Every structure is written in structure tokens, then in C-alpha cells.
Tab-separated table of C-alpha atoms and ligand atoms in Angstrom:
chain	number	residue	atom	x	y	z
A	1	UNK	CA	39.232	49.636	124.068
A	2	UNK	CA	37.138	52.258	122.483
A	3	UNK	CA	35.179	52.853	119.428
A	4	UNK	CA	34.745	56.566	117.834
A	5	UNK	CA	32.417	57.137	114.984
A	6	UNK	CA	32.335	60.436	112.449
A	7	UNK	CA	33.702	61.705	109.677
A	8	UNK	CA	37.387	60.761	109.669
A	9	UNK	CA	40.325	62.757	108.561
A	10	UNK	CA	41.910	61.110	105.476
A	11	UNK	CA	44.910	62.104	103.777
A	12	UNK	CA	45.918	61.916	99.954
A	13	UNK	CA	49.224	61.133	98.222
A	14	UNK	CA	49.179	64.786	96.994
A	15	UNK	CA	49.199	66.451	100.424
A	16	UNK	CA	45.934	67.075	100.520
A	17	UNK	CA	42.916	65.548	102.599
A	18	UNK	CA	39.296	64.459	102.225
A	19	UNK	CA	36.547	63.235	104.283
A	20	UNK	CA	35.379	59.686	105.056
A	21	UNK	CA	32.140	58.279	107.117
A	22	UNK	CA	33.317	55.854	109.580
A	23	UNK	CA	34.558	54.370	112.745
A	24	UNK	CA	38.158	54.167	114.637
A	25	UNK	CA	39.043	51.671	117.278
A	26	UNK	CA	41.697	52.417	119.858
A	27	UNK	CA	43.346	49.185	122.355
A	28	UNK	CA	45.148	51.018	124.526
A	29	UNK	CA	48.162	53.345	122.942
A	30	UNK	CA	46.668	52.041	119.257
A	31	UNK	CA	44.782	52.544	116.673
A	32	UNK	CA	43.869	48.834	115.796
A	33	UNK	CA	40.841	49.354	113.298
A	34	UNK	CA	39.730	51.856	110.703
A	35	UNK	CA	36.546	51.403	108.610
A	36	UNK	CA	34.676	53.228	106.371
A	37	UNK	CA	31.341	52.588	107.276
A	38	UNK	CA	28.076	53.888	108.291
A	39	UNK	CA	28.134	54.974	112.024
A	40	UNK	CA	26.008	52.355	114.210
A	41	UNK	CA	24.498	53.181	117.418
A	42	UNK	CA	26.936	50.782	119.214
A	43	UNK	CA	30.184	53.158	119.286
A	44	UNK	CA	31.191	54.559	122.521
A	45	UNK	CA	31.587	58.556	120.824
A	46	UNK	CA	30.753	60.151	118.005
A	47	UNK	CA	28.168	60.262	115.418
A	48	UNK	CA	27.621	61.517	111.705
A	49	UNK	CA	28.280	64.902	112.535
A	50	UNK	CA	31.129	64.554	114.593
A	51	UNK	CA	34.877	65.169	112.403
A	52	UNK	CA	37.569	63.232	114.046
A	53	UNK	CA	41.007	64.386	113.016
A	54	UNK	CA	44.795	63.206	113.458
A	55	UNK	CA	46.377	64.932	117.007
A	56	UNK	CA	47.559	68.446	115.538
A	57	UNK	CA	51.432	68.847	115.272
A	58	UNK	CA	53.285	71.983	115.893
A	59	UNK	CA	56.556	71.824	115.006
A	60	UNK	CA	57.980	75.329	116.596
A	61	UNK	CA	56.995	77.019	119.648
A	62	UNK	CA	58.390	78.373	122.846
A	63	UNK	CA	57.019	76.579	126.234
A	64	UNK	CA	58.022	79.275	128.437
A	65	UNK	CA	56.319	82.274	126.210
A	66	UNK	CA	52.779	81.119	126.589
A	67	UNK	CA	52.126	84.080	128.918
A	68	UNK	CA	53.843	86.379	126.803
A	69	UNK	CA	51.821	85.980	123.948
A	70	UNK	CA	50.107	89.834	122.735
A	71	UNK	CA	53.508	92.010	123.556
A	72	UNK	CA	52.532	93.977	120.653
A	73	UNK	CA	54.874	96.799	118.734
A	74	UNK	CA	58.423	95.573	119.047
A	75	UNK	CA	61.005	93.651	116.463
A	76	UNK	CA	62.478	91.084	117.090
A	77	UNK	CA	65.212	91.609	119.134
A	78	UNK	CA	63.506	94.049	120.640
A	79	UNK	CA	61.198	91.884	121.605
A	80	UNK	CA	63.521	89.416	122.793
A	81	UNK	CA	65.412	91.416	125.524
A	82	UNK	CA	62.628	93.229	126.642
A	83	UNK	CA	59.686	91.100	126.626
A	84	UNK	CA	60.993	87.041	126.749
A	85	UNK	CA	64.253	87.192	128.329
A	86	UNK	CA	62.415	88.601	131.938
A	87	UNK	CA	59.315	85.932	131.092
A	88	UNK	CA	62.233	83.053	130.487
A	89	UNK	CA	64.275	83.933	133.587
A	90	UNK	CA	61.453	82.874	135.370
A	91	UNK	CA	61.754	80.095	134.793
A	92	UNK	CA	64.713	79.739	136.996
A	93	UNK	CA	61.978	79.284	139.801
A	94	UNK	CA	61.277	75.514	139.726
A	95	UNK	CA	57.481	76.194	140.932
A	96	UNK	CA	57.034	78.511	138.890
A	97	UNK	CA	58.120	76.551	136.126
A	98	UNK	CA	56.708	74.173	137.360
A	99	UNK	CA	52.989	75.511	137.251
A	100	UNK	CA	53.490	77.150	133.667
A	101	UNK	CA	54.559	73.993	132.402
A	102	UNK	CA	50.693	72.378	133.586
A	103	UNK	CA	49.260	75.231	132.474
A	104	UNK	CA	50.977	74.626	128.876
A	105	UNK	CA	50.250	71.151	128.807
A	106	UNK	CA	45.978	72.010	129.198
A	107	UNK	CA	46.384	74.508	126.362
A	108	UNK	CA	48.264	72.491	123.880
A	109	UNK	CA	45.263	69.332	124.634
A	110	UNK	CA	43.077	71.720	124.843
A	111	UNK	CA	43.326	72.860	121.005
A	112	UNK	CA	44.020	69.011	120.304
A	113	UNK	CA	47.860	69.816	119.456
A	114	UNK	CA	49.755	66.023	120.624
A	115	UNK	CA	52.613	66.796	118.897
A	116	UNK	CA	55.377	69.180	119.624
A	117	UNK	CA	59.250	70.573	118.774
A	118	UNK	CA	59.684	73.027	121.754
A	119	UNK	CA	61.902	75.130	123.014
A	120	UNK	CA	62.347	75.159	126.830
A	121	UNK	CA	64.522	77.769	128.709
A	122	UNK	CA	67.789	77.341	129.030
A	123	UNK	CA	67.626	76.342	132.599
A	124	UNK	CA	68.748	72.348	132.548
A	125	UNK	CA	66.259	71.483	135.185
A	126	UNK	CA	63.981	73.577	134.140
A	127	UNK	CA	63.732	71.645	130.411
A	128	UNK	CA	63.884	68.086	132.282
A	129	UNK	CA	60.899	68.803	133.767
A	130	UNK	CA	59.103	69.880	131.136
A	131	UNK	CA	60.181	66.523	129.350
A	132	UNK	CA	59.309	64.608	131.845
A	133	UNK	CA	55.812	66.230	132.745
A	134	UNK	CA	54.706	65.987	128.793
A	135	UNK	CA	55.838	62.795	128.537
A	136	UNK	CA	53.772	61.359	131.568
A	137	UNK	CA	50.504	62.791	130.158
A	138	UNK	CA	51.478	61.174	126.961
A	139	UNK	CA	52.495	63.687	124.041
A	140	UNK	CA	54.466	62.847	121.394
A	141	UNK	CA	57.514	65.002	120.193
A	142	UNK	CA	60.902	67.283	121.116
A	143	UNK	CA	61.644	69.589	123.610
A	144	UNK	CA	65.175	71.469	123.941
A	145	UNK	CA	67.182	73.047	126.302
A	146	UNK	CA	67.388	76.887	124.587
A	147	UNK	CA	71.228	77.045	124.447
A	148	UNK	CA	72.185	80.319	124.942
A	149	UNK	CA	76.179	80.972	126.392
A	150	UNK	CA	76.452	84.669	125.047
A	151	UNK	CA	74.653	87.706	124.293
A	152	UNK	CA	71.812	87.119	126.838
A	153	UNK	CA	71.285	88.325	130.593
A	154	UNK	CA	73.658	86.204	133.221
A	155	UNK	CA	70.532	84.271	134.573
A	156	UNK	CA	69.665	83.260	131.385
A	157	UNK	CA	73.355	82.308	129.666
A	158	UNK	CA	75.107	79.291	131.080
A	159	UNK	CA	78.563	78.746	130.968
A	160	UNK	CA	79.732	76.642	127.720
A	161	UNK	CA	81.076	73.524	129.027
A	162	UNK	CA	78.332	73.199	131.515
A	163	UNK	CA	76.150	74.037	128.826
A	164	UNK	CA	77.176	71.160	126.733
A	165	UNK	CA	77.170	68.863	129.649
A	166	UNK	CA	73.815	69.320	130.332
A	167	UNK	CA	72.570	68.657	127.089
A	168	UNK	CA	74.652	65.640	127.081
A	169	UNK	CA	72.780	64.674	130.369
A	170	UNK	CA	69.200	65.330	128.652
A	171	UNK	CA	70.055	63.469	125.826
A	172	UNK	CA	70.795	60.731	127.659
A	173	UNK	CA	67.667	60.704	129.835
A	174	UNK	CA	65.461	61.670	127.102
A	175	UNK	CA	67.121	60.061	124.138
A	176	UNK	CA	65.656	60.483	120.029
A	177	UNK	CA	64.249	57.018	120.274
A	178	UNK	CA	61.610	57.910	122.931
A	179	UNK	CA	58.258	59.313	122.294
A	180	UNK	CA	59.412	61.905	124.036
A	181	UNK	CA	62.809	63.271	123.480
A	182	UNK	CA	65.626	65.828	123.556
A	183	UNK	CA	66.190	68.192	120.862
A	184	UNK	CA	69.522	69.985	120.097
A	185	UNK	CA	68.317	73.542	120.265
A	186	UNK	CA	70.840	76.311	119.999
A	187	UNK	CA	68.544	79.177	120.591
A	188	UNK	CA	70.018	80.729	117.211
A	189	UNK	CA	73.619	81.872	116.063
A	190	UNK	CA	74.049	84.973	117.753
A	191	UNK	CA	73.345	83.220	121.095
A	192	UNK	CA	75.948	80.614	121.358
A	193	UNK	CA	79.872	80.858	121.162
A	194	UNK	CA	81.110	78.939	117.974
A	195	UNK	CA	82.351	76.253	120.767
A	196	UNK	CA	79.280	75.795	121.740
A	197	UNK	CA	77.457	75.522	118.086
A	198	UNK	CA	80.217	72.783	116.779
A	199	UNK	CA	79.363	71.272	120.315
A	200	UNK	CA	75.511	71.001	119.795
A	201	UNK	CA	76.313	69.436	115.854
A	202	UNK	CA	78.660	67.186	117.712
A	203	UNK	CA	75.639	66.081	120.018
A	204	UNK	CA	73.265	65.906	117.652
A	205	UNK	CA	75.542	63.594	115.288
A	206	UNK	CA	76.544	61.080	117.997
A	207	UNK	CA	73.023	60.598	119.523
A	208	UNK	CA	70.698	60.838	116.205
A	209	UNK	CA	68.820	63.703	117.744
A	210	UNK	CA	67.009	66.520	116.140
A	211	UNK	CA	68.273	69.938	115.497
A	212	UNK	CA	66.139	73.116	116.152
A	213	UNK	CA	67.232	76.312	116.113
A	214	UNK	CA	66.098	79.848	114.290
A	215	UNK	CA	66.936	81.341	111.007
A	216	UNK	CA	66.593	84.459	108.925
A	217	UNK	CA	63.360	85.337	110.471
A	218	UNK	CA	64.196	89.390	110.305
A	219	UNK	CA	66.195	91.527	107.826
A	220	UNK	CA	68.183	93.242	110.753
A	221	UNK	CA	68.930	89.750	112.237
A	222	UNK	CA	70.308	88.730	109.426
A	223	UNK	CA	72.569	91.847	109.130
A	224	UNK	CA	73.931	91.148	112.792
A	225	UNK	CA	74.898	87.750	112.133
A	226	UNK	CA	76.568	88.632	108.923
A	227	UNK	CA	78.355	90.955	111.060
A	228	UNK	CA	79.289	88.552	113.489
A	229	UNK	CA	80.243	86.070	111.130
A	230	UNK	CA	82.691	88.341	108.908
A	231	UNK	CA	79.912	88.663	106.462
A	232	UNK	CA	79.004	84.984	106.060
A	233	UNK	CA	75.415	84.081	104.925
A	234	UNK	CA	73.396	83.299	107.808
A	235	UNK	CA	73.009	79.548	106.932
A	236	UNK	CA	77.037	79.121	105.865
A	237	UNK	CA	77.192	80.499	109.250
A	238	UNK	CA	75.390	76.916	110.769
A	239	UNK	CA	76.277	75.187	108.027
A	240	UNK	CA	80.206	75.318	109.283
A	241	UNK	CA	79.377	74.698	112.210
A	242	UNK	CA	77.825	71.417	111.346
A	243	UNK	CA	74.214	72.319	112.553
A	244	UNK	CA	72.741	71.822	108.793
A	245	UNK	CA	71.311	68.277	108.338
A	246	UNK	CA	68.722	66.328	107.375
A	247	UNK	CA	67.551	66.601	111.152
A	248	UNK	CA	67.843	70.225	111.261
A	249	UNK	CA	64.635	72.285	111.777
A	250	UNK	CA	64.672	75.932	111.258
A	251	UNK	CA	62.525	78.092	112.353
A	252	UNK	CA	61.203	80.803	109.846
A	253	UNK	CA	63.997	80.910	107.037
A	254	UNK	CA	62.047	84.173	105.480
A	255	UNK	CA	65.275	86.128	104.076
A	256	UNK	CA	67.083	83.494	102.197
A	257	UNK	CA	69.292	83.980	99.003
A	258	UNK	CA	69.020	81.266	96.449
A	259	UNK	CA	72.415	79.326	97.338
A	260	UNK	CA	71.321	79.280	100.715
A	261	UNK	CA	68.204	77.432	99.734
A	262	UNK	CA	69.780	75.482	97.778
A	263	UNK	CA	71.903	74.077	100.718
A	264	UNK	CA	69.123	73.296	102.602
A	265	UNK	CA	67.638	72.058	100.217
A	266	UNK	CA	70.593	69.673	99.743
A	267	UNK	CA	71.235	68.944	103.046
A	268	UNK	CA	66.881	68.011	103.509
A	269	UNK	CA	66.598	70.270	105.940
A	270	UNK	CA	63.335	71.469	107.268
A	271	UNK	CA	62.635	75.540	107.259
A	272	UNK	CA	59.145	76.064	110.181
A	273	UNK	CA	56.993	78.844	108.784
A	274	UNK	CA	55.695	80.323	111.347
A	275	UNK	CA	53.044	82.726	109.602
A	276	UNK	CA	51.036	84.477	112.983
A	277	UNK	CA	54.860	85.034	114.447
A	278	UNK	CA	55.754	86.495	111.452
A	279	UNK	CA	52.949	89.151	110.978
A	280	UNK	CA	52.856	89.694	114.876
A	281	UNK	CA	56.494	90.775	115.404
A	282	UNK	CA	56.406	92.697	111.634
A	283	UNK	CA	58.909	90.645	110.288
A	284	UNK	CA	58.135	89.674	107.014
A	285	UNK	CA	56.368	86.922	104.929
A	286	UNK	CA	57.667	83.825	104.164
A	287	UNK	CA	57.719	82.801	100.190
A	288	UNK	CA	56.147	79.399	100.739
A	289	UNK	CA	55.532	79.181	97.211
A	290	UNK	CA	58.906	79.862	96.179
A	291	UNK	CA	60.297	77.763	99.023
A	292	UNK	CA	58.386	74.473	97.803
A	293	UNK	CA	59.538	75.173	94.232
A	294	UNK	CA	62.986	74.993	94.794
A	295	UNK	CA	61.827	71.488	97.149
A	296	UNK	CA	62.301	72.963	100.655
A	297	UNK	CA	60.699	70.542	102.975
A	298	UNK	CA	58.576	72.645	105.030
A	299	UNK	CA	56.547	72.242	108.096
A	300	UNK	CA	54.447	74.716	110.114
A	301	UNK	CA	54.201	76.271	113.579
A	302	UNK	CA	52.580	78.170	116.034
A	303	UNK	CA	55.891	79.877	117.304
A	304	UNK	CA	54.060	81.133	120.412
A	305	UNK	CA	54.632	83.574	121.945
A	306	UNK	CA	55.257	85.555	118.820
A	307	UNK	CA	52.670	83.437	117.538
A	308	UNK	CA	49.633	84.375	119.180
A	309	UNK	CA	47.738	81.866	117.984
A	310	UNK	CA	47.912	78.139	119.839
A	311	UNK	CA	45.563	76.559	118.054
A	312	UNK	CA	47.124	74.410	114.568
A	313	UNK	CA	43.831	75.117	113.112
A	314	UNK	CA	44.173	78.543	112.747
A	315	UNK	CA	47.806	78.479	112.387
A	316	UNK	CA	46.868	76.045	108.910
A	317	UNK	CA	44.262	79.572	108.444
A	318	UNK	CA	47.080	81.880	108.837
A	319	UNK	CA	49.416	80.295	106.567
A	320	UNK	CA	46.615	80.334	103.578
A	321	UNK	CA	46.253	83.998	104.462
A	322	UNK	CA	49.952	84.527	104.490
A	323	UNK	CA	50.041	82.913	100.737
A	324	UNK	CA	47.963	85.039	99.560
A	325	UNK	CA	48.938	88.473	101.665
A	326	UNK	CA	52.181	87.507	99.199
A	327	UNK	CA	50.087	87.527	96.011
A	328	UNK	CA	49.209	90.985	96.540
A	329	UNK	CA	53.036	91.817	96.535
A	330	UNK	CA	52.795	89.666	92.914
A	331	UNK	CA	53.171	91.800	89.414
A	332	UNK	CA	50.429	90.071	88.459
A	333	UNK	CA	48.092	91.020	91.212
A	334	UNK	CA	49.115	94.464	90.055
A	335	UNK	CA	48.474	94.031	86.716
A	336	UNK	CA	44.761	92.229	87.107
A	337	UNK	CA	43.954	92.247	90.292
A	338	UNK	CA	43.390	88.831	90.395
A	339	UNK	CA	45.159	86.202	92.984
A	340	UNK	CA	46.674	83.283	91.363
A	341	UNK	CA	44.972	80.103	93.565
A	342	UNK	CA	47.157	77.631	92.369
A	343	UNK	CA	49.619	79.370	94.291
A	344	UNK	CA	47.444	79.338	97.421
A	345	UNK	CA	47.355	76.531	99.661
A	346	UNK	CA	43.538	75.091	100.177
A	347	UNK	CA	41.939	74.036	103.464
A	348	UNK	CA	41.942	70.659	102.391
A	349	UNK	CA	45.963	70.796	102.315
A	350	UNK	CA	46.387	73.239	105.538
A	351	UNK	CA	45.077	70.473	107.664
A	352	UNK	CA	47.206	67.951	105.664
A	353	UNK	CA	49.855	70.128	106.622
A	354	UNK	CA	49.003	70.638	110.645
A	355	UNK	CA	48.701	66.942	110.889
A	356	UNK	CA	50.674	64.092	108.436
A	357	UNK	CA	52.681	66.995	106.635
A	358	UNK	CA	54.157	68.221	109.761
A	359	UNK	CA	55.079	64.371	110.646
A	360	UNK	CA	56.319	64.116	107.378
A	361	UNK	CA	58.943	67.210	107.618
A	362	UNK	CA	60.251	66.397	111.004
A	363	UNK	CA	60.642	62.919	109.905
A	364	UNK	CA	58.301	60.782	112.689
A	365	UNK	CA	56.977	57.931	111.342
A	366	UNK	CA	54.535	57.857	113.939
A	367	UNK	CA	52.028	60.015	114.435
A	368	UNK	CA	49.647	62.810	111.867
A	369	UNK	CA	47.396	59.968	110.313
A	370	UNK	CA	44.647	57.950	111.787
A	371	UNK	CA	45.518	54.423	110.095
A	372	UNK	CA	45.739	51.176	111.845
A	373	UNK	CA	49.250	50.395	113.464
A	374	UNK	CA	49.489	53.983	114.306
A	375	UNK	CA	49.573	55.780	118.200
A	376	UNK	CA	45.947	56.545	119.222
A	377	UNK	CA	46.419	60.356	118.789
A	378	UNK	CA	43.229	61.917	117.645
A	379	UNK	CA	41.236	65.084	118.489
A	380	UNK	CA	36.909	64.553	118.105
A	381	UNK	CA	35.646	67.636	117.221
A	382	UNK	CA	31.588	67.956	117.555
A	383	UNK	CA	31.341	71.710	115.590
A	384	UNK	CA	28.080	73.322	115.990
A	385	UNK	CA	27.762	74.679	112.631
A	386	UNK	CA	26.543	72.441	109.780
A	387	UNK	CA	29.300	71.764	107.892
A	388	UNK	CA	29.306	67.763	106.698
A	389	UNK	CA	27.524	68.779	103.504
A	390	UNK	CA	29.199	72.269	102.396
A	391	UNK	CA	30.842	72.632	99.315
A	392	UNK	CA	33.682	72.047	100.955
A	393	UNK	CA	33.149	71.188	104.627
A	394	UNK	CA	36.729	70.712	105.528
A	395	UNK	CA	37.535	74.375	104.277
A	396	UNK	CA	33.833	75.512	106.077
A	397	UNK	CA	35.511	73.791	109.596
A	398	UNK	CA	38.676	75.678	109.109
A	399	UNK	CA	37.114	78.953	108.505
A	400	UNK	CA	34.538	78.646	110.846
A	401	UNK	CA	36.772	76.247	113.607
A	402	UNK	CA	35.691	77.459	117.107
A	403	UNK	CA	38.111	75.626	120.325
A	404	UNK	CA	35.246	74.422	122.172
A	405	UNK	CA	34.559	71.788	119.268
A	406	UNK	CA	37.273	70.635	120.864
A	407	UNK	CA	35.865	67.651	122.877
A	408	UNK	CA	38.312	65.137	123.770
A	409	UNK	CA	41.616	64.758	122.869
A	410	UNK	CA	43.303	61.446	123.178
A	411	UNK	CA	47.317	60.944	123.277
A	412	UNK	CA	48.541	57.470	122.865
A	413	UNK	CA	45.775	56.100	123.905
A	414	UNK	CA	45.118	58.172	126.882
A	415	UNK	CA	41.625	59.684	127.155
A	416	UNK	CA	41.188	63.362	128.141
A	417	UNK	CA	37.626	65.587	128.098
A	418	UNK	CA	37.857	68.909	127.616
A	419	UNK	CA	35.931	70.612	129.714
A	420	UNK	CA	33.548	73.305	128.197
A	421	UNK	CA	33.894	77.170	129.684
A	422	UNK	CA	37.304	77.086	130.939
A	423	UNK	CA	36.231	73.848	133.193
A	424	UNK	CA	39.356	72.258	132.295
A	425	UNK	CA	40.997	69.296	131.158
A	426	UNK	CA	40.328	66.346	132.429
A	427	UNK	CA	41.013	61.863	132.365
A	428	UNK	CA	38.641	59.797	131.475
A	429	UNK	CA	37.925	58.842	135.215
A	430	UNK	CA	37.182	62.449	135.781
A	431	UNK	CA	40.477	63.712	137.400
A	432	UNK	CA	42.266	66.799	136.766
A	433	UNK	CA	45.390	66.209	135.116
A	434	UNK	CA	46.837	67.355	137.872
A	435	UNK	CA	46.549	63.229	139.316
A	436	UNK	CA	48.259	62.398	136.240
A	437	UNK	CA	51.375	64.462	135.886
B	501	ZN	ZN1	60.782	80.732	117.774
């Protein structure tokens, strides 16, 4: 049991969030209390200037690239085959994965992200692993087996039927219903034979699970799937394949032609904008706006290692910046030089987004809000700025958010201190987390 007192992170009905004065309790993977109170002496962390948020969710990024993040001056594909394929084939080195996987699983508690769709390699044992190391320190979400069976190196493609075996196998050891699961993730289109695409919708039906996978994220992409695909639309191209559904998370979905929103929009499918990746490789930038007026469900991610930034904080940053970057590219920016901010989402709603919106989109009940009934994932944050009583103080902690605010970060229940100047992460007996995974 633990008490936490601050100012709590409280979300509206109309996506947005506010502010409250008060104190959490936690019995073991719970939240069992919330009340909005004046902070006593009595609670075990925390006091009035102390902001205690919902774990951060990032619904799109790459396990293996966290070393590759900064490869600056390359497209996409470039990118791909000359920067992430070597960095993934490592992977094929169980110690090495091994190692990277610890190292990933530090980074993502220590910027208080406890919730996760990721993409492993596509090495089987590799992405079992992975599963299985997240899921002992406690963190919440997917990770998938990158399916690639084509148009990769040989130590990165895997045969199709084996291919679809072993996702069978993770699905089965990891299934959707655990707190940790499998994901379906076919890497994207041009990676998989068409067997093994109608193979991961056939997995993905018969176990429940989620579907990730990439979309429209360049212009020339695009034009090498259409040619591929006898000139199909990129998502009629998944969409016969069966890989479009209401479980179906897309990463990017930046060069999109009405009917193909419209599908998705049909089918209540989820496109990730992944602003930082986006900027980073030069790809584009994603019409949010447009996107939520046609009733796209949207979440956000980090995408690293195109994404260069970990932290859902600044990700939330990015995509305000990203919003407006568009309304620059608006005829009426031309005409008056003036941004529309109606059109521009606020701080208040970025970390809405990072933490109960990103739930929301990827369909978990559990997890994003700090209410009672809920898993005991929450990030205390002691900032060393004064920010409770700014105009807006959650917009002043966004713009201003440093990582080493980042105290402790607590996944289902489970109590780890982040240790200031690189000392680490550690339990709440002291050990590294080495003891734990
Ligand atoms: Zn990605």
C-alpha cells in the first residue's frame, strides 16, 4: 500500500485534461482511492508541487531501433536497408538482444512510458523475449514479431510458413487477453508475400489480437506499393487482404485519398501519427486536422528510431508543432498571417492524448487514467520550475518538461526510482532491475 499526494492528472469528456489537488492510493497492482483533497503530511510521496500523471502510452515504436535513433539524411527506404536492417539483424544474437532489450526497458520507465505497441525483429525468439522480459517488470501493452518473408536481407526474412507458425506460437504464449500480449505485425505490404498478409488477418481474426503494421508514411512508398499491387490504393491493398479492422493500427497514414479514409474510417481503424518520425526521415506531415474531421480515430507515437524522441511528453510537443507547421501550408496563413488555434491541439489535450487518448484508440480499457479500479500505472513528476500556478501550468510542464522530473515510475503496482544522472533505474528495495527481469 502506498499513498502519493500532488496535483493529479484529470481528464475531461472533451479530450482534454485539467489539474486537481489531491492524493492516490495504490494496494498492490491498483489504484484503490482517489481524492481531491488537500495534501497532508501523512502520504508516503509527493507534495503540492509534485504533478502525478497517468503511465505515458506510446502506441508505435520499434524495440530494436533504440540505438539507431539520429541516422540523419536518408528516406525512408533508404533508411531502412541501410541503417535498420544491419541494427535489426542483430538481433539474431540472443545476448545481444538480450542486453538491448534491458537497456529499452530503463528508457521507456525512465521517461514514465508503461504502455507500449512495439515492433520486435522478426527473429521469433528474439520477440519472445522481449515479451517476456517487459512483461516481468510489469508494462502494459503489444509487442510483434516484424513479419517480413520478402524484400529484406536473408537474415532478416523468414520463410512463410515458418513465419506464420511462429506467430501462431507467440500468440499462443502471449495471447490478447494478457497484459502483455502478441500483436499481428506485418512489418508493412511490401514486406510480406500476399500468403503471408491473408495469413496474419487470419491470425489476428481467430485469436482477437491486434493488428499493427505501416501505412502511407512516404509519397515514393506509396508509389511502390501501387506498383506492386497493379495500381491498387495502398489501404485496398490491406484491406483485401483482410488486415483492415477495428483492431488494426497503422502507423503514419500521411498520403491518404479520401475513399481510403473513408474505409478506415468505416472499418474504426486506428492511423499512429508519428510527428518526430515524420519530420526526421523528411517524409511529410500528417493532416491531423483533416484526419479527425472525417472521424479517424487517431493515436500517437514515438516511432523510434525514426522518432528521435522517447519521451511521450515531447512527442504530445511535437505533434502541436506539427499542427501548426501545417497551418503555415494553410491559404489562410498566406493570406493573414495568422494561425487558426482552433485547429491546433492545446497542451491540455496533448497529454490527454499521450495518456487516456492513446488507451482510447487502441481500445484498452485499462490503463491512461488514474481512477479507482484502474492498474497502478502512474509517473510522479517533481519539476523544478514553478509551474502549479501559470496560466496554464499543464501547457508550462509540457513546454518546459525536463526527464529528470521523472522520479518514479510505477507499473501495476510495481515501484521503480529513477535514478538522477544516468544512476539508473531501480525497485523499490533498491535493486537494479536487473534482479527483476
Ligand atoms: Zn514504424
Amino acid at each position: 500500500m502506498a499513498t502519493i499526494g500532488g496535483q493529479i492528472l484529470c481528464q475531461a469528456p472533451d479530450r482534454s485534461s485539467s489539474i486537481r489537488e489531491g492524493v492516490v492510493r495504490i494496494e498492490d497492482d491498483r489504484i484503490v482511492e482517489v481524492s481531491f483533497e488537500a495534501i497532508s503530511g501523512s502520504v508516503d510521496w509527493g507534495d503540492a508541487e509534485t504533478f502525478i500523471t497517468p503511465g505515458f502510452i506510446d502506441t508505435h515504436l520499434h524495440l530494436p531501433q533504440f540505438d539507431s535513433i539520429g541516422a540523419f539524411g536518408m528516406p525512408l527506404l533508404d533508411w531502412l536497408s541501410e541503417v535498420i536492417f544491419p541494427a535489426e539483424e542483430n538481433w539474431n544474437d540472443m545476448d545481444y538482444a538480450r542486453s538491448m532489450i534491458a537497456r529499452v526497458i530503463d528508457q521507456c520507465l525512465s521517461v514514465g512510458t508503461t504502455g507500449i505497441c512495439a515492433y520486435a525483429t522478426s527473429s521469433y525468439d528474439a520477440t519472445i523475449t522481449a515479451l517476456d522480459m517487459f512483461q516481468r517488470v510489469g508494462l502494459r501493452g503489444v509487442i510483434g514479431q516484424a513479419m517480413m518473408d520478402r524484400a529484406a536481407p536473408m537474415s532478416l526474412t523468414v520463410p512463410t510458413e515458418q513465419l506464420i507458425e511462429q506467430v501462431e506460437a507467440a500468440l499462443q504464449q502471449f495471447p490478447p487477453t494478457g497484459r502483455m500480449a502478441t500483436a499481428v505485425t506485418p512489418r508493412f505490404a511490401l514486406s510480406c508475400t500476399e500468403s503471408a498478409l491473408l495469413a496474419a488477418a487470419d491470425l489476428a481474426r481467430r485469436f482477437d489480437a491486434m493488428i499493427q503494421t505501416h501505412l502511407a508514411e512516404t509519397r515514393r512508398e506509396c508509389e511502390v506499393v501501387s506498383k506492386h499491387f497493379d495500381g491498387m490504393p495502398y489501404v485496398d491493398v490491406y484491406d483485401k487482404m483482410g488486415l483492415v479492422t477495428e483492431r488494426s493500427v497503422f502507423g503514419h497514414g500521411i498520403y491518404l485519398d479520401d475513399l481510403s479514409v473513408a474505409r478506415l474510417v468505416q472499418a474504426g481503424s486506428v492511423i499512429a501519427h508519428c510527428p518526430t518520425a515524420n519530420s526526421f526521415l523528411g517524409s511529410g506531415t500528417m493532416n491531423r486536422n483533416d484526419h479527425l474531421a472525417h472521424g479517424v480515430r487517431l493515436s500517437l507515437g514515438s516511432d523510434v528510431g525514426a522518432g528521435f524522441e522517447r519521451s511521450m511528453v515531447r512527442v504530445g510537443r511535437a505533434m502541436i508543432e506539427a499542427a501548426i507547421a501545417k497551418q503555415f501550408q494553410s491559404d489562410a496563413f498566406r493570406r493573414t498571417g495568422m494561425i487558426d488555434y482552433a485547429k491546433v491541439p492545446t497542451a491540455p489535450q496533448a497529454w490527454y492524448q499521450i495518456t487516456a487518448g492513446n488507451a482510447e484508440a487502441v481500445r484498452w480499457k485499462d490503463g491512461g487514467r488514474i481512477e479507482v479500479g484502474q492498474p497502478a500505472d502512474l509517473v510522479i513528476v517533481q519539476p523544478d520550475v514553478p509551474w502549479r500556478l501559470a496560466r496554464c501550468p499543464l501547457s508550462t510542464l509540457m513546454y518546459s518538461w525536463d526527464d529528470r522530473w521523472v522520479r518514479h515510475t510505477i507499473v501495476n503496482g510495481r515501484h521503480y526510482t529513477i535514478g538522477p544522472n544516468g544512476a539508473g533505474v531501480r525497485t523499490e528495495k533498491g535493486e537494479s532491475l536487473g534482479a527483476v527481469r
